[in-house]
Amino acid sequence: MGKPVRRWMPSPALIVACLALFVAMGGVGYAALKGKDKKKVRAIADQEISKQAPGLKVANAANAANAVNLGGSPPSDFQRFCRGGGIKATAVVNTVGASDTSFTNVPGFNCLQPGNVNSSVQIERLAQGQYFVRFVGNGGPNASGSAVTTMVGADGYVNYDLANPSPIPGENVFIVIVHNAAGAVVDNRTFSLLAF
């Protein structure tokens, strides 16, 4: 009996390398075009772009002076972070050693105090496995009132609700209850809270 014929199959790395070579050579070919050919290519590109994005032209790509605006509006007009329905605050809280006498600072993000990642999020231990989570200044018409909570790195689950009445007048404060897998309320766990 003879040896079976093995078909040569290129490896994924070889396929990617060949593709990169063809793309690179195409770029060299485009760069080698003379002025008249470049104008033709630019005209074709303008036609294709105008079909997909009316009003946008390849010629505008060379001018980055207006790159900070989209349709005359700054990027902040399009960011949904911190607006109604958007993410307003987040924290990952390690409850080991949490104070049960007052609010203490924990690292986190709070859009009501942008740039302040050290003291804009606070927790206070109420009882075993029960904590207030405060996003400082979380009041008024844009206040966070709903959240998603998860256990981090352990078995179990986390519940939350808005504290009623709030321990800080005029602010929405979350109360978080941490459970182990058996459902018992426990301390010394880490949880995350993402507020909307």
CSV table of C-alpha atoms in Angstrom, one decimal, residues 91 93-95 98-106 121-136 159-169 171-178 187 191 193:
chain,number,residue,atom,x,y,z
A,91,ALA,CA,-18.9,51.2,42.1
A,93,VAL,CA,-17.5,47.7,46.8
A,94,ASN,CA,-15.5,45.4,49.0
A,95,THR,CA,-17.4,45.3,52.3
A,98,ALA,CA,-17.0,48.7,56.2
A,99,SER,CA,-17.9,51.3,58.9
A,100,ASP,CA,-21.3,50.9,60.7
A,101,THR,CA,-21.2,54.4,62.2
A,102,SER,CA,-21.0,56.7,59.2
A,103,PHE,CA,-20.6,56.9,55.4
A,104,THR,CA,-17.1,56.1,54.2
A,105,ASN,CA,-15.6,56.8,50.8
A,106,VAL,CA,-15.0,54.0,48.3
A,121,VAL,CA,-19.2,57.2,46.2
A,122,GLN,CA,-19.8,56.2,49.9
A,123,ILE,CA,-21.0,53.2,51.8
A,124,GLU,CA,-22.2,52.7,55.3
A,125,ARG,CA,-22.8,49.3,57.0
A,126,LEU,CA,-26.3,49.1,58.6
A,127,ALA,CA,-26.2,45.5,59.8
A,128,GLN,CA,-24.8,42.2,58.7
A,129,GLY,CA,-24.7,42.2,54.9
A,130,GLN,CA,-26.8,45.4,54.7
A,131,TYR,CA,-25.3,48.6,53.3
A,132,PHE,CA,-26.2,52.1,52.2
A,133,VAL,CA,-24.6,53.0,48.9
A,134,ARG,CA,-24.5,56.8,48.3
A,135,PHE,CA,-23.6,58.6,45.1
A,136,VAL,CA,-22.9,62.0,46.5
A,159,ASN,CA,-30.5,42.8,46.2
A,160,TYR,CA,-31.0,46.5,46.2
A,161,ASP,CA,-33.7,49.1,46.8
A,162,LEU,CA,-34.0,52.8,47.3
A,163,ALA,CA,-33.7,53.7,51.0
A,164,ASN,CA,-37.1,55.1,52.2
A,165,PRO,CA,-36.7,57.4,54.0
A,166,SER,CA,-33.3,58.4,52.6
A,167,PRO,CA,-30.6,58.9,55.2
A,168,ILE,CA,-29.5,62.0,53.3
A,169,PRO,CA,-32.4,64.4,52.7
A,171,GLU,CA,-30.7,62.4,47.8
A,172,ASN,CA,-31.6,58.9,46.5
A,173,VAL,CA,-29.5,56.4,48.5
A,174,PHE,CA,-29.5,52.7,47.6
A,175,ILE,CA,-29.8,50.0,50.3
A,176,VAL,CA,-27.9,46.8,49.2
A,177,ILE,CA,-28.3,43.4,50.8
A,178,VAL,CA,-25.7,40.7,50.2
A,187,ASP,CA,-20.6,40.4,55.3
A,191,PHE,CA,-20.4,43.5,45.0
A,193,LEU,CA,-23.7,48.5,41.6
